[in-house]
PDB file of C-alpha atoms in Angstrom:
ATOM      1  CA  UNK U  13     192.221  38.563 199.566  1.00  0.00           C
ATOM      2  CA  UNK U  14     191.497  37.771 196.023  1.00  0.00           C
ATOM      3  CA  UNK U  15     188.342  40.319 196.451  1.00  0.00           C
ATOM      4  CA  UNK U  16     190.542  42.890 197.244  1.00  0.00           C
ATOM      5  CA  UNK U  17     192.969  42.698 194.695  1.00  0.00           C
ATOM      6  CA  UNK U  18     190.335  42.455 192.144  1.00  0.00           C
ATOM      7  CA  UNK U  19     188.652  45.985 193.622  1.00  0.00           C
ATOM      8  CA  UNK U  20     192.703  47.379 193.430  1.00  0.00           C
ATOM      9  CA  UNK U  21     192.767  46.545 189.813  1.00  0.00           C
ATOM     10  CA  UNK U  22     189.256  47.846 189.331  1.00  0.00           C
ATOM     11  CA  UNK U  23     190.606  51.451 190.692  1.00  0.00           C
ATOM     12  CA  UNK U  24     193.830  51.388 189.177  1.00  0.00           C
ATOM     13  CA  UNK U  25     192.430  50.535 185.330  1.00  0.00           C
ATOM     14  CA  UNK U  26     189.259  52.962 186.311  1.00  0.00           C
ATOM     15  CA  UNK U  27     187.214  49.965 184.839  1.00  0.00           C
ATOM     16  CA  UNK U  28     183.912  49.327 186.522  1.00  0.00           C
ATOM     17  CA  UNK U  29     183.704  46.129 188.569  1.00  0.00           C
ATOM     18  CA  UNK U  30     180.486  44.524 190.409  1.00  0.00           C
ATOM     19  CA  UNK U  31     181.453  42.042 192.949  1.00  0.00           C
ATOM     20  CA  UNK U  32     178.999  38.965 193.469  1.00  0.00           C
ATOM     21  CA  UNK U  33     179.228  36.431 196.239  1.00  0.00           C
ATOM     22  CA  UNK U  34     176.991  32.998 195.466  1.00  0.00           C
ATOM     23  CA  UNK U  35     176.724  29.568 195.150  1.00  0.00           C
ATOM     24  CA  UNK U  36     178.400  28.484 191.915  1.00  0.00           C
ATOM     25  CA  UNK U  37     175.675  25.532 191.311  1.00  0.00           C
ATOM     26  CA  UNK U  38     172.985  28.527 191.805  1.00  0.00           C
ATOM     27  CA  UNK U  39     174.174  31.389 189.959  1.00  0.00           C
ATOM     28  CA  UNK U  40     172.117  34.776 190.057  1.00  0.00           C
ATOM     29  CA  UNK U  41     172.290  35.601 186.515  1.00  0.00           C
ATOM     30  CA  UNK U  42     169.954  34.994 183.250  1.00  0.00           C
ATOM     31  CA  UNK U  43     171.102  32.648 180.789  1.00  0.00           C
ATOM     32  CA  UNK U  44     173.350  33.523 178.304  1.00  0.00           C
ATOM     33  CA  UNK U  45     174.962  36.330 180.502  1.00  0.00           C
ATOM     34  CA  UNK U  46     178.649  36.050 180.162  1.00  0.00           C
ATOM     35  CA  UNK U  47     181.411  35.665 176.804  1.00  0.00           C
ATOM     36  CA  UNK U  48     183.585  34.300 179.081  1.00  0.00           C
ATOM     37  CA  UNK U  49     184.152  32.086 182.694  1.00  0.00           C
ATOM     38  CA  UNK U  50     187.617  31.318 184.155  1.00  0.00           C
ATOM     39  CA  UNK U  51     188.096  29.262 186.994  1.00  0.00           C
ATOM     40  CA  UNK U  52     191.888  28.091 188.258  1.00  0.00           C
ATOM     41  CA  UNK U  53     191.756  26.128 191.720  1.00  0.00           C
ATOM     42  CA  UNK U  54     188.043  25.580 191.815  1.00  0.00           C
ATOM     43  CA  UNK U  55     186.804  22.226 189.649  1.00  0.00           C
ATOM     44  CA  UNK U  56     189.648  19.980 191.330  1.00  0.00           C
ATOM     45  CA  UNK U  57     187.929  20.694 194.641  1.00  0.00           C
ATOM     46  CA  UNK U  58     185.006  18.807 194.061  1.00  0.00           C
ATOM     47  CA  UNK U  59     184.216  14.933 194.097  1.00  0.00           C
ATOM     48  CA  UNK U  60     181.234  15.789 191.551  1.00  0.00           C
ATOM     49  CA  UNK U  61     182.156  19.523 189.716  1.00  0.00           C
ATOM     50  CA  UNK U  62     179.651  18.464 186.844  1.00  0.00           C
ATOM     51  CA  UNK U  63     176.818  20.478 187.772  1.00  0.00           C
ATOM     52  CA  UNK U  64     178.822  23.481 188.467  1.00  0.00           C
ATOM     53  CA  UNK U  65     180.096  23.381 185.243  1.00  0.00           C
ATOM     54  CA  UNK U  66     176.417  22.796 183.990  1.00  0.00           C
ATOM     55  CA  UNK U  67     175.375  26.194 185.806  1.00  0.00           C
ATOM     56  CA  UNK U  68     177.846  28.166 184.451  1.00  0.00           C
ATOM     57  CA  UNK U  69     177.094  26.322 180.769  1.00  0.00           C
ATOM     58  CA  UNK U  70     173.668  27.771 181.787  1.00  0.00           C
ATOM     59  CA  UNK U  71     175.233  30.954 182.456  1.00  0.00           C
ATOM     60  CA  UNK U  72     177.782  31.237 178.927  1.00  0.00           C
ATOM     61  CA  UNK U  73     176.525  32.953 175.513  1.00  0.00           C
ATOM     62  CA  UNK U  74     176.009  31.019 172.723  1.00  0.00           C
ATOM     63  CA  UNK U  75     179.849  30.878 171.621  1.00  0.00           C
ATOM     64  CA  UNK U  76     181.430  32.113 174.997  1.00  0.00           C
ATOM     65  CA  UNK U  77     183.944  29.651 176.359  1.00  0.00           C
ATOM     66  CA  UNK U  78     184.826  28.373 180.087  1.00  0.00           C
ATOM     67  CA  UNK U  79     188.320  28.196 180.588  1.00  0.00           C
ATOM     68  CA  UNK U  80     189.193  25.670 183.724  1.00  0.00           C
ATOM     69  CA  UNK U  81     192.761  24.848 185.250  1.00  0.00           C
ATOM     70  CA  UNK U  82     193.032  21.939 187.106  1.00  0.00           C
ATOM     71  CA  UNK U  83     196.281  20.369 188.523  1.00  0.00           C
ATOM     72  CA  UNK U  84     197.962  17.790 186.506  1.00  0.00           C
ATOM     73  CA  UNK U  85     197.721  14.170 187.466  1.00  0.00           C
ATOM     74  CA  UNK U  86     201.341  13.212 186.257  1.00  0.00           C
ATOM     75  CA  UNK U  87     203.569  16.302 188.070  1.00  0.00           C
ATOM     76  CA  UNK U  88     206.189  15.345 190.741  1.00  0.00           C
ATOM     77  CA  UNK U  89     204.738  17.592 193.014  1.00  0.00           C
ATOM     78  CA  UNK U  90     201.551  15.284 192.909  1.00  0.00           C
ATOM     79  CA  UNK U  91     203.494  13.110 195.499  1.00  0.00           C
ATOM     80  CA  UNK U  92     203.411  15.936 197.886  1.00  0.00           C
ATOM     81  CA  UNK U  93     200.266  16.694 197.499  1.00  0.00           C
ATOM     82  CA  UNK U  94     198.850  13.525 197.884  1.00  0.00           C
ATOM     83  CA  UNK U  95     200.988  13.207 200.892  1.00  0.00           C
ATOM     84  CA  UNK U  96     199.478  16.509 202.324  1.00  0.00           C
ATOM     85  CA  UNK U  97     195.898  15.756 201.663  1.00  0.00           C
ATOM     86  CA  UNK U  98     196.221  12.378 203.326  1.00  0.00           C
ATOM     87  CA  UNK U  99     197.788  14.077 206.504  1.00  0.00           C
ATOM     88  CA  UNK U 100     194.897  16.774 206.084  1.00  0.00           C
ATOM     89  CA  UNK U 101     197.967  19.442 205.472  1.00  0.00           C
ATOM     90  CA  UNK U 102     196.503  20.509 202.035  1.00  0.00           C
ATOM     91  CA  UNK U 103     196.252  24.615 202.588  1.00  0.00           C
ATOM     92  CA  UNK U 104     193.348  24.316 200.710  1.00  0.00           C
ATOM     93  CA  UNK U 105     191.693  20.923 201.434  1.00  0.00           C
ATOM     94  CA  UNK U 106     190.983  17.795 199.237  1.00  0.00           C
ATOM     95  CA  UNK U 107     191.657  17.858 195.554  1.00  0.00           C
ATOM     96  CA  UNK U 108     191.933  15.755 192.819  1.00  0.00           C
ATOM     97  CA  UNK U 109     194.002  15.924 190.356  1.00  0.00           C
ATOM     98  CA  UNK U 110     193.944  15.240 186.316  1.00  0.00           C
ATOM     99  CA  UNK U 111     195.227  13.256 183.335  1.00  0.00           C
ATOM    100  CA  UNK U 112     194.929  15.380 180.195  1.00  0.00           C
ATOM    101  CA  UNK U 113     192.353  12.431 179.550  1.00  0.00           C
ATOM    102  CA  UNK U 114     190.391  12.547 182.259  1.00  0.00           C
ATOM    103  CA  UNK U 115     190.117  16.079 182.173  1.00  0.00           C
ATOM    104  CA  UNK U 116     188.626  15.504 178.715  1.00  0.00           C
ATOM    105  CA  UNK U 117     186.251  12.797 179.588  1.00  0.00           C
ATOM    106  CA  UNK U 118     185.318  14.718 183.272  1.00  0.00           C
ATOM    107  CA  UNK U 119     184.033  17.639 180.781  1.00  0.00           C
ATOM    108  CA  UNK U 120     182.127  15.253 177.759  1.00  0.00           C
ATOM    109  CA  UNK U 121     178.649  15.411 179.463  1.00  0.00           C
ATOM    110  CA  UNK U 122     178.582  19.033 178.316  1.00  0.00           C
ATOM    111  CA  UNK U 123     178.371  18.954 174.865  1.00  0.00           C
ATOM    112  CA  UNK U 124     180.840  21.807 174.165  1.00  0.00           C
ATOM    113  CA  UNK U 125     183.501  21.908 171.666  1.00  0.00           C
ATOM    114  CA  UNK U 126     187.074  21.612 173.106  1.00  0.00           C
ATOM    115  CA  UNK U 127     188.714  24.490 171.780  1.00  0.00           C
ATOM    116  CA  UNK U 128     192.462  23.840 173.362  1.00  0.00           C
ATOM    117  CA  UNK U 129     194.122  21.381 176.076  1.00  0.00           C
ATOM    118  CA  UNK U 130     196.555  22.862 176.751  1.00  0.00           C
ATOM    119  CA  UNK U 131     199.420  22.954 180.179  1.00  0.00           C
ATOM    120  CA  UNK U 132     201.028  25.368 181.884  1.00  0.00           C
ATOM    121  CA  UNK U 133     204.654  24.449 182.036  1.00  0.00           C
ATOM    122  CA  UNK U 134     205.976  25.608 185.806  1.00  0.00           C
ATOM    123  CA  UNK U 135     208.383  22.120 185.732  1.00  0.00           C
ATOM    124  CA  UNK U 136     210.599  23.655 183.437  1.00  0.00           C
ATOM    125  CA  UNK U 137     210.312  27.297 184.492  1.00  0.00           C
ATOM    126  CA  UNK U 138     211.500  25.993 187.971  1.00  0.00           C
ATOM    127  CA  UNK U 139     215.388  24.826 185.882  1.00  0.00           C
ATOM    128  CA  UNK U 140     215.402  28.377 184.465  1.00  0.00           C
ATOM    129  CA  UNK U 141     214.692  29.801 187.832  1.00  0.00           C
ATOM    130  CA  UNK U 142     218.064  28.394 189.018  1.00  0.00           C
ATOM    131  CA  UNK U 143     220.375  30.086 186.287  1.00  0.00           C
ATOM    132  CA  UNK U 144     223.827  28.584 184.846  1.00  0.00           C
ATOM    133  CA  UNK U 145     223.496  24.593 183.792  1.00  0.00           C
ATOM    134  CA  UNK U 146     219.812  24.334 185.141  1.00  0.00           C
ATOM    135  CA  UNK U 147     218.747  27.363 183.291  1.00  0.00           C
ATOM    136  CA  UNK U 148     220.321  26.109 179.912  1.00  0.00           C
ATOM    137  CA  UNK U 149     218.585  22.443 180.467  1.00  0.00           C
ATOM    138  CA  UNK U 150     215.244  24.054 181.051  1.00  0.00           C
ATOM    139  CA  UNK U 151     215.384  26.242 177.661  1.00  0.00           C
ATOM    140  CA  UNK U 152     216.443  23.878 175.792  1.00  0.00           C
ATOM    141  CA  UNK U 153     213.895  21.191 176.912  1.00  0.00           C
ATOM    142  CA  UNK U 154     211.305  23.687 176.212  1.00  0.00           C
ATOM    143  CA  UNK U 155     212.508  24.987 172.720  1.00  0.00           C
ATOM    144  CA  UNK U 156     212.599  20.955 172.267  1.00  0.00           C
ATOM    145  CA  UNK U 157     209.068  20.564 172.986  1.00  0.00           C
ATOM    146  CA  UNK U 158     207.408  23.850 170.933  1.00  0.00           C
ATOM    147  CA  UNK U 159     209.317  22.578 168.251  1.00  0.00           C
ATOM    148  CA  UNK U 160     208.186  19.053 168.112  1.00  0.00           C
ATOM    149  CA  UNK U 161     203.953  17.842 168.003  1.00  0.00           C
ATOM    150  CA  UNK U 162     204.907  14.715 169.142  1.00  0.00           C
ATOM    151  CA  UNK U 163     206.493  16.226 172.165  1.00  0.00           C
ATOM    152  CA  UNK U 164     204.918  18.958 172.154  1.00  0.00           C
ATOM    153  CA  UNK U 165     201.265  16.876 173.343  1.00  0.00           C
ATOM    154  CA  UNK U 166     203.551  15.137 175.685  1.00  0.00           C
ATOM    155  CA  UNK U 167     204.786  17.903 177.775  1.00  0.00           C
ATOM    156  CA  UNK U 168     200.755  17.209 179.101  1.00  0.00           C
ATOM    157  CA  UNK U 169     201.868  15.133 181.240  1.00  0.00           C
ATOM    158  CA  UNK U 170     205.007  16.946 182.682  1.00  0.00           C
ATOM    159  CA  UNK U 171     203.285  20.152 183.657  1.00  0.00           C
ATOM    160  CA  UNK U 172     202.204  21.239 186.664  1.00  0.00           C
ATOM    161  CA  UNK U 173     198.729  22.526 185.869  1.00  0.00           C
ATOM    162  CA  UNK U 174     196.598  21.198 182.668  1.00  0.00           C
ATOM    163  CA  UNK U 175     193.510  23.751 181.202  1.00  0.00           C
ATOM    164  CA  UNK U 176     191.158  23.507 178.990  1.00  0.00           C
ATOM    165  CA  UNK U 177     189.235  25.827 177.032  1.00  0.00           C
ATOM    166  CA  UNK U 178     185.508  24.490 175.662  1.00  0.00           C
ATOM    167  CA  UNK U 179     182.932  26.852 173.921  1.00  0.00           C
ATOM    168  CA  UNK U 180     179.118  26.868 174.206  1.00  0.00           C
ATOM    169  CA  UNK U 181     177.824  26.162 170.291  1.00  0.00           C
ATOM    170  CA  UNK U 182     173.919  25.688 171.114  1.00  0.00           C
ATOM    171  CA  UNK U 183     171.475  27.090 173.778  1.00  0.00           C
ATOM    172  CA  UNK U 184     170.525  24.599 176.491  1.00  0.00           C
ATOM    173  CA  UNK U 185     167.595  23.866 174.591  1.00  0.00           C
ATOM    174  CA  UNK U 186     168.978  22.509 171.408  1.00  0.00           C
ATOM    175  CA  UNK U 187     171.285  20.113 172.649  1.00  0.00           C
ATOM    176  CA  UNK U 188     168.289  18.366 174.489  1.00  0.00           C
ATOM    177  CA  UNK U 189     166.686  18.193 171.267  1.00  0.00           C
ATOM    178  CA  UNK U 190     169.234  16.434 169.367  1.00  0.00           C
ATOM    179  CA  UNK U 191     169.772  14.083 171.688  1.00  0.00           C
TER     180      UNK U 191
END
């Protein structure tokens, strides 16, 4: 499905769009290829996602970033989850999920430079999605945590998804060396 909607877009915005299907710890490109590489719903799915995230290292311009969304370890809906993968009723199979911590120290072994953490805040979207009192709440809570640093690192770990964006500073290469 997502192929498709991808090819839509491709027509629609008349921009040119090669599709490739392979194996994300064997990539078919050169080094250095791409500025950028976004994964959401990918990394989590893995009980060892460091060498994918070496490949597509391998793959990233001196300076290009990898963006990667992973689902927050401290959510609510974790309890669900959890529930559904020990039942096997995950749609989408095992995952783990992440502290803003963890997510940190999963990504170390690459030697990038952490550009942002940062969290996509669906929690309190969901009280503005249900108008009058709920809606009010929800704003409020958020204006409460953009306008606060304290708070505003804390809302981490009430979001439903966590990212983070880290950006390639050396070829392969020269971080071998200087280590």
């Amino acid at each position: 499905q997502a192929i498709q909607i991808a090819k839509r877009a491709s027509q629609q915005l008349e921009a040119p769009l090669s599709l490739v299907q392979a194996d994300g710890f064997a990539l078919p490109f050169k080094e250095e290829t791409f500025d950028l590489i976004y994964h959401q719903g990918v990394f989590e799915h893995f009980t060892d996602g460091l060498p994918l995230l070496q490949e597509q290292k391998r793959a990233l311009k001196v300076g290009g970033c990898i963006i990667i969304d992973v689902p927050q370890l401290f959510c609510p809906e974790v309890i669900v989850r959890r529930l559904k993968i020990r039942f096997n009723k995950l749609r989408y199979g095992w995952e783990r999920q992440f502290s803003a911590g963890q997510l940190r120290s999963a990504v170390s072994p690459l030697n990038m430079e952490v550009v942002r953490l940062y969290g996509r805040n669906r929690l309190l979207k969901s009280f503005h999605n249900r108008g009058g009192t709920w809606r009010r709440f929800g704003l409020a809570m958020k204006r409460s945590i953009e306008g606060s640093p304290l708070l505003n690192n804390m809302h981490l770990y009430v979001v439903r998804d966590l990212g983070i964006v880290l950006r390639k500073t050396m070829a392969e290469g020269e971080d071998r060396e200087l280590s």
